[in-house]
Each structure stands twice: as C-alpha cells, then as structure tokens.
C-alpha cells in the first residue's frame, strides 16, 4: 500500500480503456442545459452516472433543489474522521449546445471518437472529462489504501452553462452541510498543454450593451448626410474613448491600482501557450509594461463582442437610426464591481456622449476572486503535482476566464484551488471539442497523487 501503487492503479485504469469507456458513456448523454428539451437528460446524468459512481465509493448521495434551478444538484459526501481535513469538490455535468451540423465529418458531439491523437466529444473538456478524472483518481486512492484519509464532499450542478442559476442560493441555504477546509476542483485550461497548472480564482466578468437611438427611422444619406448625426459613428467614438487603439483601458476605475508582488512572482515563469491550434500572441496589444501572462491573469481587459448599425446583410444608402454594441469587461481583484457601470456612465458623460445608453444583459456578473499564491494549501498542491509529474507546476493567481468561484470563497469561506485538465486549444464551447488523451492521463495521475497526499497522516 503506497503512493506509487495508487499511481500505478490509476494508470492501469486509463491504459486498459476503462476510463475511456466510462467517459464515452457520460458524453453520450446530451446534457445541453441551454436546450429546454434536454431537461430529462440533465436529471439522467445525475441518476445514471454520478450518484452510482459516488455510491460505489462509499459516498452518501442526496439531490438538492432550488426554485431558480431547472435541474437538481447532486451532493455526495464521505466522512471518515471529523478530525481530518475536509475537501469539497465541484463539477458540472451540463454542456453547451452540441452544434452537431458543424462538427467535422465523422465526428459527433455525443460520441467519444479518437482521431489523430485526440479524443473528441462535447463535454470532454468542459466539464465531464475533468470531473471524471477527479472522481476516478479518488477511486484509485480508495482501492489502494482502503480509505481516503480525509473527508470528501462533492457538489455536481447541471446549470453552469446557463449561469449557474440557484447555485449561490443553494450554497447559502446549505452552508453548514457544504462546510470544508478547502475546495479542490477542475475546470478551464492549463497554462500550456504539457504543463501541470493550478489557478486560485477567476477574473470577474461583466457583459453590458451600449446603444444610441437617434430617431425613428433611417434617412437618405444624400439628402441628409452632413445634416443629421450618424449613431454608428457616434458609438464608435464612444467605444474608442473607453480603450486605446492598442487595447489599453482608459477608465481608471476599471483597472487595479497595481499588480501585487505575490502575483508578479507567481507569473514570472508563466508563458502563455495555446498549443498548435491557438492564436499567436500580439505583444503590442493590452496594458503596456506587463508580460503576456500578467496581462491575461493579473490585469483587466475590455472587449467588443458584437457591433451593429444599419443593415449589415443588405446595406442601403441611408443614415441608420440606431447603433448597438455588446461589450464585456474582464476584471481582477482590486476593482470594485459595484462601481463599474457608474464609472462608465460618468466617463461617457465627461467625454460628450450622454446619448449613449447603458444596459445590463441577461448574463450573470461574475465577481473577481483570488487567494494568495503564497498560501500553505497552494504550496501543498503545487508540490504534490510536481512530485507526480516531475514537472514544475504553473501557479496562476486566477483564471483568465470567469467562474462562479466567489460563491465558494465568499459564501462558503473556502480557499479554492483549481487543477485544470484541459488546454487553451481544446475548442471548448465550439464544434470539435477535444482533448489529447495523454493530458487526461497525466491529470488522472496528478489528482491521484494529490488525493493520496491529502490523506497522509501529517496533512
């Protein structure tokens, strides 16, 4: 009974094809939470896959509900010794829409398909593959040691791709039941495909609309050009006042006062690498004076996601009556989320754009979170993953994207450590979602070692 035996057991599970078969079965359940017709599939994933898997490992399972959520949550727990550490795990079984017609010939979102050194299927990266890795790693420890050596709780939700409705309220209601020493979960991508990574929070995210309604209808550009305002031009100038031509944010309240030293140290040896399919980094874009890693993991970014004026499909010789843009701000700890839109209003008014209207969107605003990279639990996890892989673990203070991590940090009061088993070029949320199997295998071994070390007597 040893750590090495547990790692061998996990490796055999993967190499024998057992893990691939398990993952294929889960991917075959079309859990599209954005599709109302799939409500039954969301429940089936918990009933047929998650609950039996946890029960087989000696977990007590219970379905929890909330009126805001379209599907129940699965809560599983295995309490071995109240004096030992308690770890909360999290995953989501719902996926983005399958987009079947857009996949490559011979591929289906609901069939796990090996091709050219990759495994394809909807949810393999986000998030079925990731929480399946963690669950099987836990099983490898149990099969080898006969116990975890720590207390484990797990929460599986089925609405993350629709903004996690009800998750915050559920955690507030069941705060005592979900109490733990820390959260260890997996989502998002590694820094680079071959480098084990942990991230300790997430950038916040706010989507909003900017629009100008100048008049009821369009007017001939020959008869009225130069006499009446063009909302498309006005809105373009308004947006240009928010961010420079090279992507630097111009609203002081939208960026932190500085980059903490612990964040700089953590990112000093982090090189952003999207893999062979990722875009090439443009060093001139974004906040000057920062490294690429600092720009995406330590700073804020503003994006225009969509822009419309006139009729793009069939342009006519008319001055359009209106213009609209969907915008997004990703922000980090140190930025006051409650001040984002008021600061935007003040800025637009100062710049002479009182006609620009601001409206929030249906997307949930995610708050920025980050725990200290020098925290003892972080060092523990980083050292464990490095011991298993033989590689230096990358430490990201927060994910470049956004997760409902503030629910775990602010509502449940947890330290949060995320160990991603994906990579930036995985086509997450797009057709042809995939992962290299060697990345999944390395993730399985890394989590087996981490869970083994959590159960060690000295932990």
Short mmCIF file of C-alpha atoms in Angstrom, two decimals:
data_model
loop_
_atom_site.label_atom_id
_atom_site.label_comp_id
_atom_site.label_asym_id
_atom_site.label_seq_id
_atom_site.Cartn_x
_atom_site.Cartn_y
_atom_site.Cartn_z
CA UNK A 1 0.00 0.00 0.00
CA UNK A 2 1.88 3.05 -1.25
CA UNK A 3 1.52 6.23 -3.25
CA UNK A 4 3.30 4.57 -6.18
CA UNK A 5 0.83 1.67 -6.12
CA UNK A 6 -2.08 4.12 -6.28
CA UNK A 7 -0.49 5.85 -9.26
CA UNK A 8 0.04 2.50 -10.99
CA UNK A 9 -3.58 1.57 -10.34
CA UNK A 10 -4.79 4.84 -11.86
CA UNK A 11 -2.51 4.39 -14.87
CA UNK A 12 -3.80 0.86 -15.46
CA UNK A 13 -7.38 2.15 -15.33
CA UNK A 14 -6.56 4.56 -18.11
CA UNK A 15 -4.37 2.27 -20.23
CA UNK A 16 -6.86 -0.60 -20.13
CA UNK A 17 -9.54 1.52 -21.80
CA UNK A 18 -11.73 1.53 -18.69
CA UNK A 19 -11.58 5.30 -18.31
CA UNK A 20 -12.32 5.83 -22.00
CA UNK A 21 -15.42 3.62 -21.78
CA UNK A 22 -16.66 5.47 -18.71
CA UNK A 23 -16.14 8.85 -20.38
CA UNK A 24 -17.81 7.68 -23.60
CA UNK A 25 -20.90 6.69 -21.64
CA UNK A 26 -21.12 10.09 -19.98
CA UNK A 27 -20.52 12.06 -23.17
CA UNK A 28 -23.32 10.07 -24.85
CA UNK A 29 -25.86 11.75 -22.54
CA UNK A 30 -26.76 15.04 -24.34
CA UNK A 31 -26.91 17.31 -21.29
CA UNK A 32 -27.46 20.63 -23.10
CA UNK A 33 -28.67 22.91 -20.34
CA UNK A 34 -29.44 25.69 -22.86
CA UNK A 35 -31.94 23.41 -24.59
CA UNK A 36 -35.26 23.11 -22.65
CA UNK A 37 -35.96 19.79 -24.35
CA UNK A 38 -32.96 18.22 -22.58
CA UNK A 39 -34.27 18.64 -19.02
CA UNK A 40 -34.71 14.89 -18.67
CA UNK A 41 -31.12 14.29 -19.76
CA UNK A 42 -29.83 16.61 -17.04
CA UNK A 43 -31.55 14.52 -14.39
CA UNK A 44 -30.46 11.27 -16.06
CA UNK A 45 -26.81 12.25 -15.85
CA UNK A 46 -27.08 12.55 -12.08
CA UNK A 47 -29.27 9.47 -11.63
CA UNK A 48 -27.48 7.09 -14.00
CA UNK A 49 -23.88 8.25 -13.78
CA UNK A 50 -22.95 10.49 -10.88
CA UNK A 51 -24.93 9.03 -7.99
CA UNK A 52 -24.00 5.36 -8.71
CA UNK A 53 -20.32 6.28 -9.13
CA UNK A 54 -20.19 8.11 -5.81
CA UNK A 55 -22.21 5.43 -4.01
CA UNK A 56 -19.79 2.77 -5.24
CA UNK A 57 -17.04 4.74 -3.44
CA UNK A 58 -18.97 4.81 -0.18
CA UNK A 59 -20.45 8.28 -0.51
CA UNK A 60 -23.89 9.20 0.76
CA UNK A 61 -25.80 10.98 -2.00
CA UNK A 62 -28.67 13.42 -1.92
CA UNK A 63 -30.39 15.51 -4.58
CA UNK A 64 -30.77 19.17 -3.60
CA UNK A 65 -33.09 21.56 -5.39
CA UNK A 66 -33.71 25.27 -5.66
CA UNK A 67 -36.59 27.07 -7.40
CA UNK A 68 -34.17 29.05 -9.59
CA UNK A 69 -32.53 25.93 -10.99
CA UNK A 70 -34.02 23.88 -13.83
CA UNK A 71 -32.26 20.72 -12.63
CA UNK A 72 -31.31 19.33 -9.20
CA UNK A 73 -27.82 19.39 -7.70
CA UNK A 74 -26.14 16.20 -6.51
CA UNK A 75 -24.48 16.42 -3.10
CA UNK A 76 -22.24 13.49 -2.15
CA UNK A 77 -20.17 13.11 0.99
CA UNK A 78 -17.90 10.57 2.66
CA UNK A 79 -16.99 11.47 6.24
CA UNK A 80 -14.21 9.25 7.56
CA UNK A 81 -12.94 11.21 10.57
CA UNK A 82 -14.16 14.68 11.63
CA UNK A 83 -10.63 15.40 12.90
CA UNK A 84 -9.18 15.03 9.38
CA UNK A 85 -9.26 17.73 6.67
CA UNK A 86 -12.45 18.09 4.63
CA UNK A 87 -12.21 18.78 0.91
CA UNK A 88 -15.12 19.99 -1.22
CA UNK A 89 -15.11 19.03 -4.89
CA UNK A 90 -17.22 20.61 -7.62
CA UNK A 91 -18.10 19.86 -11.22
CA UNK A 92 -20.87 20.44 -13.73
CA UNK A 93 -22.45 17.81 -15.91
CA UNK A 94 -24.25 20.14 -18.28
CA UNK A 95 -22.67 21.16 -21.58
CA UNK A 96 -23.05 23.87 -24.18
CA UNK A 97 -25.23 23.08 -27.22
CA UNK A 98 -23.88 20.25 -29.34
CA UNK A 99 -23.91 22.12 -32.68
CA UNK A 100 -23.99 18.75 -34.47
CA UNK A 101 -24.05 20.00 -38.11
CA UNK A 102 -20.84 22.00 -37.59
CA UNK A 103 -18.57 19.13 -36.47
CA UNK A 104 -16.06 17.58 -38.83
CA UNK A 105 -17.27 14.71 -40.98
CA UNK A 106 -17.34 11.51 -38.97
CA UNK A 107 -17.47 13.28 -35.61
CA UNK A 108 -20.47 13.67 -33.31
CA UNK A 109 -20.72 15.68 -30.09
CA UNK A 110 -22.38 12.69 -28.40
CA UNK A 111 -19.86 10.02 -29.41
CA UNK A 112 -16.37 9.87 -27.92
CA UNK A 113 -14.20 9.49 -31.03
CA UNK A 114 -10.42 9.01 -31.09
CA UNK A 115 -8.83 10.64 -34.12
CA UNK A 116 -5.29 11.84 -34.87
CA UNK A 117 -4.13 11.62 -31.28
CA UNK A 118 -7.17 13.37 -29.81
CA UNK A 119 -10.43 12.33 -28.19
CA UNK A 120 -13.44 14.28 -29.49
CA UNK A 121 -16.81 14.79 -27.81
CA UNK A 122 -18.94 17.50 -26.24
CA UNK A 123 -18.04 17.91 -22.58
CA UNK A 124 -14.70 16.10 -22.69
CA UNK A 125 -13.01 19.37 -21.73
CA UNK A 126 -15.94 21.21 -20.16
CA UNK A 127 -16.59 19.57 -17.76
CA UNK A 128 -17.35 15.83 -17.92
CA UNK A 129 -13.79 14.84 -18.66
CA UNK A 130 -12.43 16.97 -15.85
CA UNK A 131 -14.68 15.85 -13.02
CA UNK A 132 -14.45 12.25 -14.25
CA UNK A 133 -10.65 12.47 -13.86
CA UNK A 134 -11.03 13.65 -10.26
CA UNK A 135 -13.62 11.02 -9.35
CA UNK A 136 -11.53 8.19 -10.80
CA UNK A 137 -8.43 9.49 -9.02
CA UNK A 138 -10.35 9.36 -5.76
CA UNK A 139 -11.41 5.80 -6.56
CA UNK A 140 -7.78 4.81 -7.21
CA UNK A 141 -6.83 6.04 -3.74
CA UNK A 142 -9.73 4.19 -2.14
CA UNK A 143 -8.93 0.96 -3.98
CA UNK A 144 -5.28 1.15 -2.92
CA UNK A 145 -5.44 2.46 0.66
CA UNK A 146 -8.92 1.29 1.58
CA UNK A 147 -9.77 4.81 2.69
CA UNK A 148 -9.22 8.37 1.51
CA UNK A 149 -7.61 9.54 4.72
CA UNK A 150 -9.63 12.77 4.54
CA UNK A 151 -13.29 13.73 4.40
CA UNK A 152 -14.70 14.35 0.95
CA UNK A 153 -17.76 16.31 -0.15
CA UNK A 154 -18.79 16.85 -3.76
CA UNK A 155 -21.31 19.08 -5.50
CA UNK A 156 -22.35 18.43 -9.11
CA UNK A 157 -24.57 21.01 -10.79
CA UNK A 158 -26.38 20.87 -14.13
CA UNK A 159 -26.75 24.56 -14.99
CA UNK A 160 -23.27 26.07 -15.18
CA UNK A 161 -23.60 26.78 -18.90
CA UNK A 162 -26.70 28.90 -18.20
CA UNK A 163 -25.06 30.95 -15.45
CA UNK A 164 -25.43 28.52 -12.52
CA UNK A 165 -28.95 29.64 -11.53
CA UNK A 166 -29.67 28.78 -7.91
CA UNK A 167 -26.10 27.78 -7.04
CA UNK A 168 -25.44 30.81 -4.83
CA UNK A 169 -28.76 30.48 -3.02
CA UNK A 170 -28.26 26.73 -2.57
CA UNK A 171 -24.84 27.29 -1.01
CA UNK A 172 -26.26 29.96 1.29
CA UNK A 173 -29.03 27.58 2.41
CA UNK A 174 -26.71 24.60 2.87
CA UNK A 175 -23.63 26.47 4.09
CA UNK A 176 -23.14 24.15 7.08
CA UNK A 177 -23.63 20.99 5.03
CA UNK A 178 -21.05 22.16 2.47
CA UNK A 179 -18.53 23.30 5.09
CA UNK A 180 -14.96 22.26 4.30
CA UNK A 181 -11.33 23.31 4.71
CA UNK A 182 -10.80 23.99 1.03
CA UNK A 183 -12.19 23.46 -2.45
CA UNK A 184 -10.29 21.37 -4.98
CA UNK A 185 -11.96 21.31 -8.39
CA UNK A 186 -11.12 21.21 -12.08
CA UNK A 187 -12.27 23.42 -14.94
CA UNK A 188 -10.71 25.65 -17.56
CA UNK A 189 -7.39 25.16 -19.34
CA UNK A 190 -3.82 24.64 -18.26
CA UNK A 191 -1.34 27.39 -18.97
CA UNK A 192 0.16 25.15 -21.68
CA UNK A 193 -0.80 21.63 -22.78
CA UNK A 194 2.21 19.88 -21.24
CA UNK A 195 2.48 21.88 -18.01
CA UNK A 196 0.51 20.98 -14.87
CA UNK A 197 -1.26 24.09 -13.62
CA UNK A 198 -3.23 25.38 -10.67
CA UNK A 199 -5.27 28.56 -10.59
CA UNK A 200 -6.58 30.14 -7.43
CA UNK A 201 -9.60 32.13 -8.53
CA UNK A 202 -11.11 33.73 -11.59
CA UNK A 203 -11.35 37.09 -13.26
CA UNK A 204 -14.69 38.78 -12.87
CA UNK A 205 -16.87 39.30 -15.92
CA UNK A 206 -19.47 41.93 -16.76
CA UNK A 207 -21.39 41.99 -20.06
CA UNK A 208 -23.31 45.12 -20.99
CA UNK A 209 -24.88 46.82 -24.03
CA UNK A 210 -24.14 50.28 -25.36
CA UNK A 211 -26.66 51.80 -27.76
CA UNK A 212 -27.79 55.04 -29.38
CA UNK A 213 -31.40 55.56 -30.51
CA UNK A 214 -31.18 58.74 -32.59
CA UNK A 215 -34.53 58.76 -34.37
CA UNK A 216 -37.43 56.59 -35.52
CA UNK A 217 -36.11 55.58 -38.95
CA UNK A 218 -33.29 55.88 -41.47
CA UNK A 219 -32.90 58.82 -43.85
CA UNK A 220 -31.31 59.10 -47.29
CA UNK A 221 -27.59 59.69 -46.96
CA UNK A 222 -27.50 62.00 -49.96
CA UNK A 223 -30.28 64.26 -48.79
CA UNK A 224 -29.38 64.26 -45.12
CA UNK A 225 -25.68 63.39 -44.93
CA UNK A 226 -23.85 66.13 -43.05
CA UNK A 227 -27.08 67.41 -41.51
CA UNK A 228 -28.02 64.70 -39.02
CA UNK A 229 -25.88 62.59 -36.71
CA UNK A 230 -24.85 59.04 -37.51
CA UNK A 231 -25.27 56.76 -34.45
CA UNK A 232 -22.80 54.24 -35.89
CA UNK A 233 -20.06 56.87 -35.96
CA UNK A 234 -21.00 58.27 -32.56
CA UNK A 235 -20.97 54.87 -30.88
CA UNK A 236 -17.62 54.01 -32.49
CA UNK A 237 -16.13 57.18 -31.00
CA UNK A 238 -17.72 56.46 -27.62
CA UNK A 239 -16.16 52.99 -27.56
CA UNK A 240 -12.82 54.44 -28.69
CA UNK A 241 -12.87 56.67 -25.61
CA UNK A 242 -13.02 53.58 -23.36
CA UNK A 243 -9.95 51.84 -24.73
CA UNK A 244 -6.92 52.88 -26.75
CA UNK A 245 -6.13 51.73 -30.28
CA UNK A 246 -3.84 49.13 -28.70
CA UNK A 247 -6.31 47.81 -26.14
CA UNK A 248 -5.32 49.82 -23.03
CA UNK A 249 -8.30 50.60 -20.78
CA UNK A 250 -8.85 54.33 -20.23
CA UNK A 251 -11.30 54.30 -17.29
CA UNK A 252 -9.23 54.33 -14.06
CA UNK A 253 -11.96 52.59 -12.05
CA UNK A 254 -11.80 49.60 -14.44
CA UNK A 255 -8.24 48.58 -13.51
CA UNK A 256 -6.49 47.81 -10.21
CA UNK A 257 -4.13 50.30 -8.62
CA UNK A 258 -1.20 47.91 -9.05
CA UNK A 259 -0.18 44.30 -9.51
CA UNK A 260 0.56 42.62 -6.14
CA UNK A 261 4.12 41.33 -5.67
CA UNK A 262 2.89 37.78 -4.94
CA UNK A 263 1.02 37.80 -8.27
CA UNK A 264 4.09 39.04 -10.13
CA UNK A 265 6.23 36.31 -8.55
CA UNK A 266 3.73 33.60 -9.42
CA UNK A 267 3.52 34.73 -13.05
CA UNK A 268 7.23 35.37 -13.53
CA UNK A 269 7.89 31.97 -15.12
CA UNK A 270 4.49 31.53 -16.80
CA UNK A 271 4.49 31.58 -20.59
CA UNK A 272 1.09 31.67 -22.28
CA UNK A 273 0.88 28.87 -24.86
CA UNK A 274 -2.31 27.97 -26.65
CA UNK A 275 -0.77 24.98 -28.41
CA UNK A 276 -0.57 24.37 -32.13
CA UNK A 277 -4.16 25.50 -32.73
CA UNK A 278 -4.03 28.61 -30.56
CA UNK A 279 -3.72 32.17 -31.96
CA UNK A 280 -0.38 33.98 -31.96
CA UNK A 281 0.07 36.46 -29.11
CA UNK A 282 0.33 40.09 -30.25
CA UNK A 283 2.78 41.73 -27.80
CA UNK A 284 1.68 45.28 -28.65
CA UNK A 285 -1.93 44.71 -27.52
CA UNK A 286 -3.19 45.41 -24.00
CA UNK A 287 -1.71 47.11 -20.93
CA UNK A 288 1.86 48.26 -21.67
CA UNK A 289 4.65 47.25 -19.34
CA UNK A 290 3.12 43.88 -18.46
CA UNK A 291 4.14 40.42 -19.64
CA UNK A 292 1.56 38.39 -21.61
CA UNK A 293 0.85 36.29 -18.50
CA UNK A 294 0.36 39.42 -16.39
CA UNK A 295 -1.99 40.92 -18.98
CA UNK A 296 -4.34 37.93 -19.05
CA UNK A 297 -4.06 36.65 -15.47
CA UNK A 298 -3.25 39.78 -13.49
CA UNK A 299 -4.95 42.65 -15.31
CA UNK A 300 -8.27 43.64 -16.87
CA UNK A 301 -9.40 43.56 -20.49
CA UNK A 302 -12.25 45.19 -22.42
CA UNK A 303 -13.80 43.58 -25.50
CA UNK A 304 -16.45 44.45 -28.07
CA UNK A 305 -18.23 41.15 -28.70
CA UNK A 306 -20.68 42.38 -31.33
CA UNK A 307 -21.50 45.64 -33.12
CA UNK A 308 -24.43 46.54 -35.35
CA UNK A 309 -25.64 49.61 -37.16
CA UNK A 310 -27.77 49.81 -40.27
CA UNK A 311 -28.45 46.53 -42.11
CA UNK A 312 -25.17 44.59 -42.47
CA UNK A 313 -26.79 41.90 -44.66
CA UNK A 314 -28.21 44.36 -47.22
CA UNK A 315 -26.67 47.81 -46.79
CA UNK A 316 -28.67 50.74 -48.16
CA UNK A 317 -27.83 54.40 -48.79
CA UNK A 318 -29.40 55.60 -45.57
CA UNK A 319 -28.12 57.05 -42.31
CA UNK A 320 -29.08 54.43 -39.72
CA UNK A 321 -31.32 55.50 -36.84
CA UNK A 322 -29.56 53.43 -34.21
CA UNK A 323 -26.37 51.60 -33.26
CA UNK A 324 -25.74 48.83 -30.73
CA UNK A 325 -22.74 47.03 -29.26
CA UNK A 326 -22.39 44.13 -26.83
CA UNK A 327 -19.36 44.76 -24.64
CA UNK A 328 -17.52 42.82 -21.95
CA UNK A 329 -15.10 43.69 -19.17
CA UNK A 330 -12.95 41.02 -17.53
CA UNK A 331 -11.62 42.36 -14.23
CA UNK A 332 -9.44 41.20 -11.34
CA UNK A 333 -9.35 41.53 -7.57
CA UNK A 334 -8.80 45.18 -6.64
CA UNK A 335 -11.56 46.51 -8.91
CA UNK A 336 -14.87 47.50 -7.29
CA UNK A 337 -17.54 45.57 -9.20
CA UNK A 338 -20.30 47.84 -7.93
CA UNK A 339 -18.57 50.88 -9.46
CA UNK A 340 -18.05 49.51 -12.98
CA UNK A 341 -21.22 50.80 -14.62
CA UNK A 342 -21.45 54.07 -12.64
CA UNK A 343 -17.85 54.81 -13.65
CA UNK A 344 -18.75 54.07 -17.27
CA UNK A 345 -21.70 56.49 -17.13
CA UNK A 346 -19.55 59.25 -15.66
CA UNK A 347 -16.86 58.69 -18.26
CA UNK A 348 -19.25 58.80 -21.23
CA UNK A 349 -20.87 61.98 -19.94
CA UNK A 350 -17.48 63.65 -19.46
CA UNK A 351 -16.45 62.68 -22.98
CA UNK A 352 -19.57 64.18 -24.52
CA UNK A 353 -21.61 61.03 -25.11
CA UNK A 354 -24.71 61.47 -22.94
CA UNK A 355 -26.78 59.97 -25.79
CA UNK A 356 -25.16 56.53 -25.29
CA UNK A 357 -27.45 54.27 -23.30
CA UNK A 358 -26.06 51.55 -20.99
CA UNK A 359 -27.99 48.35 -20.29
CA UNK A 360 -27.07 45.19 -18.44
CA UNK A 361 -27.56 41.85 -20.15
CA UNK A 362 -29.05 38.53 -19.09
CA UNK A 363 -25.61 37.07 -18.36
CA UNK A 364 -24.68 36.81 -14.70
CA UNK A 365 -21.92 39.10 -13.50
CA UNK A 366 -19.07 37.06 -12.06
CA UNK A 367 -17.06 38.63 -9.26
CA UNK A 368 -13.27 38.50 -9.27
CA UNK A 369 -11.60 36.12 -6.82
CA UNK A 370 -8.05 35.21 -5.94
CA UNK A 371 -6.39 33.57 -2.96
CA UNK A 372 -2.80 34.31 -2.04
CA UNK A 373 -0.32 32.35 -4.21
CA UNK A 374 1.86 32.03 -1.09
CA UNK A 375 -0.89 30.23 0.88
CA UNK A 376 0.17 26.93 2.51
CA UNK A 377 -2.57 24.93 0.77
CA UNK A 378 -1.34 26.26 -2.58
CA UNK A 379 2.23 25.19 -1.87
CA UNK A 380 0.94 21.78 -0.75
CA UNK A 381 -0.96 21.21 -4.00
CA UNK A 382 1.83 22.58 -6.20
CA UNK A 383 4.44 20.34 -4.57
CA UNK A 384 2.21 17.26 -4.85
CA UNK A 385 1.53 17.77 -8.56
CA UNK A 386 5.22 18.40 -9.24
CA UNK A 387 6.19 15.25 -7.35
CA UNK A 388 3.89 13.14 -9.53
CA UNK A 389 4.62 14.71 -12.92
CA UNK A 390 8.28 15.57 -12.48
CA UNK A 391 7.44 18.99 -13.93
CA UNK A 392 7.30 22.44 -12.34
CA UNK A 393 3.67 23.35 -11.68
CA UNK A 394 2.46 26.68 -13.05
CA UNK A 395 0.64 28.84 -10.50
CA UNK A 396 -1.93 31.27 -11.91
CA UNK A 397 -3.39 33.67 -9.34
CA UNK A 398 -6.66 33.45 -11.24
CA UNK A 399 -8.10 32.05 -14.43
CA UNK A 400 -8.23 34.42 -17.38
CA UNK A 401 -11.89 33.48 -17.83
CA UNK A 402 -14.68 33.55 -15.27
CA UNK A 403 -16.24 31.01 -12.94
CA UNK A 404 -18.73 31.31 -10.04
CA UNK A 405 -15.75 30.96 -7.71
CA UNK A 406 -16.91 33.82 -5.48
CA UNK A 407 -19.71 31.53 -4.28
CA UNK A 408 -17.08 29.23 -2.77
CA UNK A 409 -14.82 31.97 -1.45
CA UNK A 410 -17.40 34.49 -0.21
CA UNK A 411 -20.45 32.37 0.65
CA UNK A 412 -18.69 29.23 1.92
CA UNK A 413 -15.48 30.95 3.04
CA UNK A 414 -13.18 28.44 1.32
CA UNK A 415 -9.66 28.54 -0.01
CA UNK A 416 -10.02 27.50 -3.67
CA UNK A 417 -7.52 25.51 -5.72
CA UNK A 418 -8.42 24.59 -9.30
CA UNK A 419 -6.40 21.95 -11.14
CA UNK A 420 -7.36 22.13 -14.84
CA UNK A 421 -7.17 19.10 -17.13
CA UNK A 422 -7.72 20.92 -20.42
CA UNK A 423 -5.69 23.25 -22.65
CA UNK A 424 -6.44 26.54 -24.46
CA UNK A 425 -6.84 24.97 -27.91
CA UNK A 426 -9.46 22.38 -26.91
CA UNK A 427 -12.33 24.04 -28.89
CA UNK A 428 -14.37 24.36 -25.70
CA UNK A 429 -17.89 25.67 -26.50
CA UNK A 430 -17.18 25.21 -30.22
CA UNK A 431 -17.57 22.35 -32.68
CA UNK A 432 -14.93 19.60 -32.45
CA UNK A 433 -14.30 19.90 -28.69
CA UNK A 434 -11.42 17.57 -27.84
CA UNK A 435 -8.52 16.72 -25.54
CA UNK A 436 -5.28 14.80 -26.05
CA UNK A 437 -5.58 11.55 -24.07
CA UNK A 438 -2.09 11.99 -22.62
CA UNK A 439 -3.29 15.20 -20.93
CA UNK A 440 -6.19 13.33 -19.34
CA UNK A 441 -3.85 10.55 -18.22
CA UNK A 442 -1.42 12.99 -16.65
CA UNK A 443 -4.33 14.72 -14.93
CA UNK A 444 -5.55 11.39 -13.55
CA UNK A 445 -2.14 10.58 -12.11
CA UNK A 446 -1.69 14.08 -10.72
CA UNK A 447 -5.04 14.04 -8.92
CA UNK A 448 -4.40 10.53 -7.59
CA UNK A 449 -1.15 11.75 -6.06
CA UNK A 450 -2.81 14.87 -4.67
CA UNK A 451 -5.66 12.94 -3.05
CA UNK A 452 -3.15 10.42 -1.68
CA UNK A 453 -1.10 13.20 -0.12
CA UNK A 454 -4.22 14.82 1.35
CA UNK A 455 -4.88 11.57 3.20
CA UNK A 456 -1.36 11.30 4.58
CA UNK A 457 -1.15 11.33 8.36
CA UNK A 458 0.75 14.63 8.55
CA UNK A 459 -1.64 16.63 6.36
#
